[in-house]
Tab-separated table of C-alpha atoms in Angstrom:
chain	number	residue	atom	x	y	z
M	257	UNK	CA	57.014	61.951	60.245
M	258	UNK	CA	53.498	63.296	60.639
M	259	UNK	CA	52.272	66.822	62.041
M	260	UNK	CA	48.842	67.562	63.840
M	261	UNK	CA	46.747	70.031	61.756
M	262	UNK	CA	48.116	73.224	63.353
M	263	UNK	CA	52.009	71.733	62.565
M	264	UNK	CA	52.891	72.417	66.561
M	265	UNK	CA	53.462	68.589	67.330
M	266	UNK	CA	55.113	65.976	65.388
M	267	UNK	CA	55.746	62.332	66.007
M	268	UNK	CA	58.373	60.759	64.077
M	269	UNK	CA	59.399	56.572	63.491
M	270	UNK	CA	63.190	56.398	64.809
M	271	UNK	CA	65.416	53.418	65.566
M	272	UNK	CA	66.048	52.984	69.189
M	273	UNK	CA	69.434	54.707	70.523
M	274	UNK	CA	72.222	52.017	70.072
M	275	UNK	CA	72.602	51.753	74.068
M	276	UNK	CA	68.665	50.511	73.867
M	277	UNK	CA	69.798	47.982	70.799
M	278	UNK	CA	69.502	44.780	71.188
M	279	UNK	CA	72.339	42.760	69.886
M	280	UNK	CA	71.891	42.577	65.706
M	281	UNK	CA	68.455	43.997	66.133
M	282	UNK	CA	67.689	47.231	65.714
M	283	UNK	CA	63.961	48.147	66.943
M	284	UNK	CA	61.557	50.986	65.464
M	285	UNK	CA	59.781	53.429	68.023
M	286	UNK	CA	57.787	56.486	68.250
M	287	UNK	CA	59.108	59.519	69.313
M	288	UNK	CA	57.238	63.495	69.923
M	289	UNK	CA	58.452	66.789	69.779
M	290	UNK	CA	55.926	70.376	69.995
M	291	UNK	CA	57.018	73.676	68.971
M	292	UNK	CA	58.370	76.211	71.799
M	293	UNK	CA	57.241	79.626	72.696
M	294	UNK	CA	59.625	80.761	69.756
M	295	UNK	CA	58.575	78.190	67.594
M	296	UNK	CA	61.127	76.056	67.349
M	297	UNK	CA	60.979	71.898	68.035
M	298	UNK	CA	61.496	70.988	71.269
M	299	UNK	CA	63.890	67.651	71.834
M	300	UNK	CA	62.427	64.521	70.898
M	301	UNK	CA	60.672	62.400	74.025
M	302	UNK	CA	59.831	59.204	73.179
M	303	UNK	CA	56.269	58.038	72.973
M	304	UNK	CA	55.310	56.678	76.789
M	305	UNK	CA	54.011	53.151	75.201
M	306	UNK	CA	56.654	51.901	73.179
M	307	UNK	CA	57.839	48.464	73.995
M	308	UNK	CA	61.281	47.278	73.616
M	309	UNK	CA	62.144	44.115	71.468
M	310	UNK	CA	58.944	45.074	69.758
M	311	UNK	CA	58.306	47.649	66.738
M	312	UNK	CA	56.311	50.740	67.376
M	313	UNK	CA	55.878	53.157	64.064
M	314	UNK	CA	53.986	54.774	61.572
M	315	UNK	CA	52.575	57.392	63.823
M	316	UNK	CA	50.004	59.998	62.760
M	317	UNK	CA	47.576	62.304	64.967
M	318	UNK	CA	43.417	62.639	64.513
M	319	UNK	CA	42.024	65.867	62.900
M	320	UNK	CA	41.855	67.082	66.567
M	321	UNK	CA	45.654	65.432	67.324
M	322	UNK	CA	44.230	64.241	70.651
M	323	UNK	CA	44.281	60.541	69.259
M	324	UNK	CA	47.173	58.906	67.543
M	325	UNK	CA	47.305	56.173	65.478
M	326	UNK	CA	50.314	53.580	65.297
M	327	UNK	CA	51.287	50.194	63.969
M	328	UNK	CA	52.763	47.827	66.758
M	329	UNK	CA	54.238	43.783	66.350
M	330	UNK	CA	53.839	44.016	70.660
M	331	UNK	CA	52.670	41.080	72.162
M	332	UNK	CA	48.819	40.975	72.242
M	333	UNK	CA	48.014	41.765	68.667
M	334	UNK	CA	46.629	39.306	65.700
M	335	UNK	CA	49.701	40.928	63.356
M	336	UNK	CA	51.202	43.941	62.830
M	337	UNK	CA	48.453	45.759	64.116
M	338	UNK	CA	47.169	48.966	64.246
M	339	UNK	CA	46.492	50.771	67.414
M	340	UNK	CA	45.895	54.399	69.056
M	341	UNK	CA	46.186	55.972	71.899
M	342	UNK	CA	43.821	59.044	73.194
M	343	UNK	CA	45.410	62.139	74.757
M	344	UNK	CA	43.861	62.488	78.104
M	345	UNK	CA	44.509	63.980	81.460
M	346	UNK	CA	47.651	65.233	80.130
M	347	UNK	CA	49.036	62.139	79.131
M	348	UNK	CA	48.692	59.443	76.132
M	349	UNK	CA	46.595	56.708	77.762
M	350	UNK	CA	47.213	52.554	77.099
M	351	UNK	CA	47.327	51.644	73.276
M	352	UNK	CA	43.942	50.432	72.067
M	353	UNK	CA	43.450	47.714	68.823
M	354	UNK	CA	41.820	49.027	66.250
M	355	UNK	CA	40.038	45.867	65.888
M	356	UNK	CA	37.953	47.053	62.798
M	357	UNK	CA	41.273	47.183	60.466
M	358	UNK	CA	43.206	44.522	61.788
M	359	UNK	CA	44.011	40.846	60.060
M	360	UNK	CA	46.781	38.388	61.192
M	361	UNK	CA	48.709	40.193	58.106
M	362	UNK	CA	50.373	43.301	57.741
M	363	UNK	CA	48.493	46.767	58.504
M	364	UNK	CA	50.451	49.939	57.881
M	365	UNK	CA	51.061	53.543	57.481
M	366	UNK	CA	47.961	54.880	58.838
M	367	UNK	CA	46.941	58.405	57.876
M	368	UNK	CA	43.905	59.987	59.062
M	369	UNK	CA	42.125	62.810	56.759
M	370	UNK	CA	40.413	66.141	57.835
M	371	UNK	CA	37.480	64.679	57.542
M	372	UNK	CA	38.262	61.801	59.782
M	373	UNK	CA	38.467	59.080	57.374
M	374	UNK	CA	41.007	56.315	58.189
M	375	UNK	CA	43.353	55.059	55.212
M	376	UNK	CA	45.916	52.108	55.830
M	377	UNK	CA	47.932	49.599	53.683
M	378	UNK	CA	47.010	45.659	54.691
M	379	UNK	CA	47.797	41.906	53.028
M	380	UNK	CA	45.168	40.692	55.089
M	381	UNK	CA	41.852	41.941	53.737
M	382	UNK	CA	40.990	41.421	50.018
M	383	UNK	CA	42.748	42.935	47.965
M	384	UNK	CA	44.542	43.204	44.299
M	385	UNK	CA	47.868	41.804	45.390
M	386	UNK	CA	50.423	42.722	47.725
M	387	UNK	CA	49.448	45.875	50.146
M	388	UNK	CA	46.481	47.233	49.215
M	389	UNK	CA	45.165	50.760	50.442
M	390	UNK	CA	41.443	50.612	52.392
M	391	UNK	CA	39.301	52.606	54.400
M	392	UNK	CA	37.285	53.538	57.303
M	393	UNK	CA	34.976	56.027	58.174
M	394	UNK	CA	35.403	56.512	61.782
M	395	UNK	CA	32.545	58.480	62.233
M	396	UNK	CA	30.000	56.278	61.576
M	397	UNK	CA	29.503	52.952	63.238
M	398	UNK	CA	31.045	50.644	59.423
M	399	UNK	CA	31.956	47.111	60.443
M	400	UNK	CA	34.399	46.628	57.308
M	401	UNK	CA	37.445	48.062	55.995
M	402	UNK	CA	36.568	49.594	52.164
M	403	UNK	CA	39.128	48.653	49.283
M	404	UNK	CA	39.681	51.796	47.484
M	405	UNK	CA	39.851	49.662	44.317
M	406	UNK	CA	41.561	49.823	41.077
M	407	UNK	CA	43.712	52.947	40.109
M	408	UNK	CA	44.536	53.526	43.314
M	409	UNK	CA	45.882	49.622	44.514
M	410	UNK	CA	47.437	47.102	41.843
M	411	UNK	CA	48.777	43.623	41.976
M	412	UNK	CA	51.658	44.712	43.781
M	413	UNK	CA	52.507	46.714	46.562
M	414	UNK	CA	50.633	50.040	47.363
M	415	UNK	CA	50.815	51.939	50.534
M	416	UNK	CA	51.530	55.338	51.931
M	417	UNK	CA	48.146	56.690	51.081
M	418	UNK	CA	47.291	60.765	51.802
M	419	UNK	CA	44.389	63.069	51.047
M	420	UNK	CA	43.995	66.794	50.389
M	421	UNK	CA	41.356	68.775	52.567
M	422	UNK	CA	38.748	68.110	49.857
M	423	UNK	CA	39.471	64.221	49.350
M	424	UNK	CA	40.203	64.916	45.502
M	425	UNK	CA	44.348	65.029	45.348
M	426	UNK	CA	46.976	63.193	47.179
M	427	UNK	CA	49.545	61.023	46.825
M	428	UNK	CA	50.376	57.531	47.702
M	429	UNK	CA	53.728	54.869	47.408
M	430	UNK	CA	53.475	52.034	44.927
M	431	UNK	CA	56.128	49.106	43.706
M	432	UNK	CA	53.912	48.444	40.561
M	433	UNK	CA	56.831	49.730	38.399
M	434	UNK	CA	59.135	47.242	38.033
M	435	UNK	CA	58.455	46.643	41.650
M	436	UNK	CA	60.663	49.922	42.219
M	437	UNK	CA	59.326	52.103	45.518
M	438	UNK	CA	57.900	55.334	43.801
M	439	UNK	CA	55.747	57.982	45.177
M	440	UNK	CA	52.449	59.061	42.494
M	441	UNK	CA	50.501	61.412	42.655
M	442	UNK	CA	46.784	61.022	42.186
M	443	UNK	CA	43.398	62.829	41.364
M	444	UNK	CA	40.060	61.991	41.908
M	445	UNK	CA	37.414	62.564	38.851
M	446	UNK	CA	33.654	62.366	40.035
M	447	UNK	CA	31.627	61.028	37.396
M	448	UNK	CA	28.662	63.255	36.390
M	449	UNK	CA	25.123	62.013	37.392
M	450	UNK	CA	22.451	62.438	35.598
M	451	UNK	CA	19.359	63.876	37.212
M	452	UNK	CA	15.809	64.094	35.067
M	453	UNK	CA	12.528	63.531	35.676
M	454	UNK	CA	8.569	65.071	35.097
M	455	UNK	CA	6.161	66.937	37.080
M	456	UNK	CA	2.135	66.437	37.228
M	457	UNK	CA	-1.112	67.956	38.400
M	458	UNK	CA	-2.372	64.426	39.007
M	459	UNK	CA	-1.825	60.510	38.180
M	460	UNK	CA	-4.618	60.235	36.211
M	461	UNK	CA	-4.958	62.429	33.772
M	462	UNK	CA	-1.349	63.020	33.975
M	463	UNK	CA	-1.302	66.962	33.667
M	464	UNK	CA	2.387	68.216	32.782
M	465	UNK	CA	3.124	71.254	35.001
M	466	UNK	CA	4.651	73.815	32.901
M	467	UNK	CA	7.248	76.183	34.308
M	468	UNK	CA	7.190	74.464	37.790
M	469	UNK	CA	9.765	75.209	40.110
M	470	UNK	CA	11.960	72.444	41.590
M	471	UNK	CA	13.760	72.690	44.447
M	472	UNK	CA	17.179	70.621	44.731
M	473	UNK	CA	18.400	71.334	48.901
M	474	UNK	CA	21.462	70.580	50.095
M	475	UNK	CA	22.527	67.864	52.749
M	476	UNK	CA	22.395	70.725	55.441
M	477	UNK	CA	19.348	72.763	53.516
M	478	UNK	CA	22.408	75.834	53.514
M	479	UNK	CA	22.293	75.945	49.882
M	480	UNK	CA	19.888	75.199	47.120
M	481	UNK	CA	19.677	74.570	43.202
M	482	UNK	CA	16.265	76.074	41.612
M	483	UNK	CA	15.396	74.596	38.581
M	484	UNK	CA	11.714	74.701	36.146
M	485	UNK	CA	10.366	72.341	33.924
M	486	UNK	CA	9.446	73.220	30.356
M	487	UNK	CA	6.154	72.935	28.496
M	488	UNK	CA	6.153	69.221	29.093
M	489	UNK	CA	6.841	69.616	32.587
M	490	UNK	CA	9.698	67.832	31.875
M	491	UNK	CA	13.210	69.056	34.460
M	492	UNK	CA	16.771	67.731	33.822
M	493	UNK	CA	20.439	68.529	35.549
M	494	UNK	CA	23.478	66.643	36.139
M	495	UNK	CA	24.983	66.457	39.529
M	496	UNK	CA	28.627	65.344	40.941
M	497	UNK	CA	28.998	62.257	42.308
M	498	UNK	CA	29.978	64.334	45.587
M	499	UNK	CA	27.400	66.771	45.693
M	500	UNK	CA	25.672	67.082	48.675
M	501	UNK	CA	22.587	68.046	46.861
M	502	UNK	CA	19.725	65.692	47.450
């Protein structure tokens, strides 16, 4: 199951009703409910682009919830392939590939952060072993999927990934125990950068400004970090790895 951000719509990954089963199969699909006037869930409509004999899951919305994301085995793929479909005119328009993440493997269990970062499980790219977790920034223009690396993926299977609001807690699914499905939780640690340097009048002589102000500006110039240098003219700070200080 997966919610939009204001937790008014939901898709869900259900089995197809047993009158839609085909014999000894049993077929995932997508299905979407939104909350009343009263707020409670409405019945369960299925998603408009599911395709029978073929498995349609792992559904989750955009920051905005006017895109979601799926995994499909349809016809027309390279794999089990990622897709999504844009909410338009009232209506979920045709799946798309997401031809950036997919691989003639296995891509699953998308999840899209507030920030609009893409994470998904895949065999196909490079990896550790088994399903490893990568990335993609969908608001820039990046032309590969990023492995999130050790810690996070291990030789065996690791999938299921989510983020907080500030991309530093979440948790994710991993069979590296005894190859035993277990949820862990994890937390992100920014190393501390160090930041140092000196200030002069002029090359040559090199005059040390004492007590010169330094001016560290944010990425959007709304904040700022003042700083001076000593008799030396010499400044030092440390900064995190996630600071948008420049």
């Amino acid at each position: 199951v997966a919610f939009n951000s204001e937790e008014t719509k939901m898709v869900i990954t259900h089995n197809y009703s047993n009158k839609e089963k085909k014999e000894g199969v049993r077929y995932l699909a997508l299905y979407l409910s939104e909350k009343d006037q009263e707020g409670e869930w409405k019945e369960l409509e299925a998603f408009p682009h599911d395709v029978k004999n073929s498995n349609t899951g792992h559904g989750c919305f955009s920051p905005d919830g006017n895109t979601l994301y799926f995994v499909s085995d349809r016809d027309g793929g390279k794999g089990r392939t990622d897709y999504y479909s844009n909410f338009e005119f009232g209506e979920w328009q045709k799946p798309v590939n997401l031809e950036i993440a997919n691989t003639v493997g296995e891509e699953m269990f998308p999840y899209v952060s507030d920030e609009n970062i893409l994470y998904f499980a895949s065999n196909g790219h490079l990896g550790l072993g088994g399903l490893d977790i990568f990335m993609v920034d969908l608001n820039t223009q990046q032309m590969e999927p990023v492995n999130l690396g050790g810690g996070i993926n291990s030789p065996a299977d690791d999938f299921g990934f989510i983020v907080d609001d500030k991309g530093e807690n979440g948790y994710l699914s991993s069979d590296r125990d005894n190859f035993v499905d277990k949820i862990y939780s994890w937390e992100r640690k920014s190393p501390k950068i160090g930041l140092n340097g000196y200030v002069y009048a002029a090359y040559k002589p090199k005059e040390p400004l004492k007590n010169q102000r330094v001016v560290l500006y944010s990425n959007n110039k709304s904040d700022s970090t003042i700083l001076h240098t000593n008799e030396k003219g010499y400044f030092e700070t440390s900064l995190d790895e996630r600071s948008e200080e420049r």
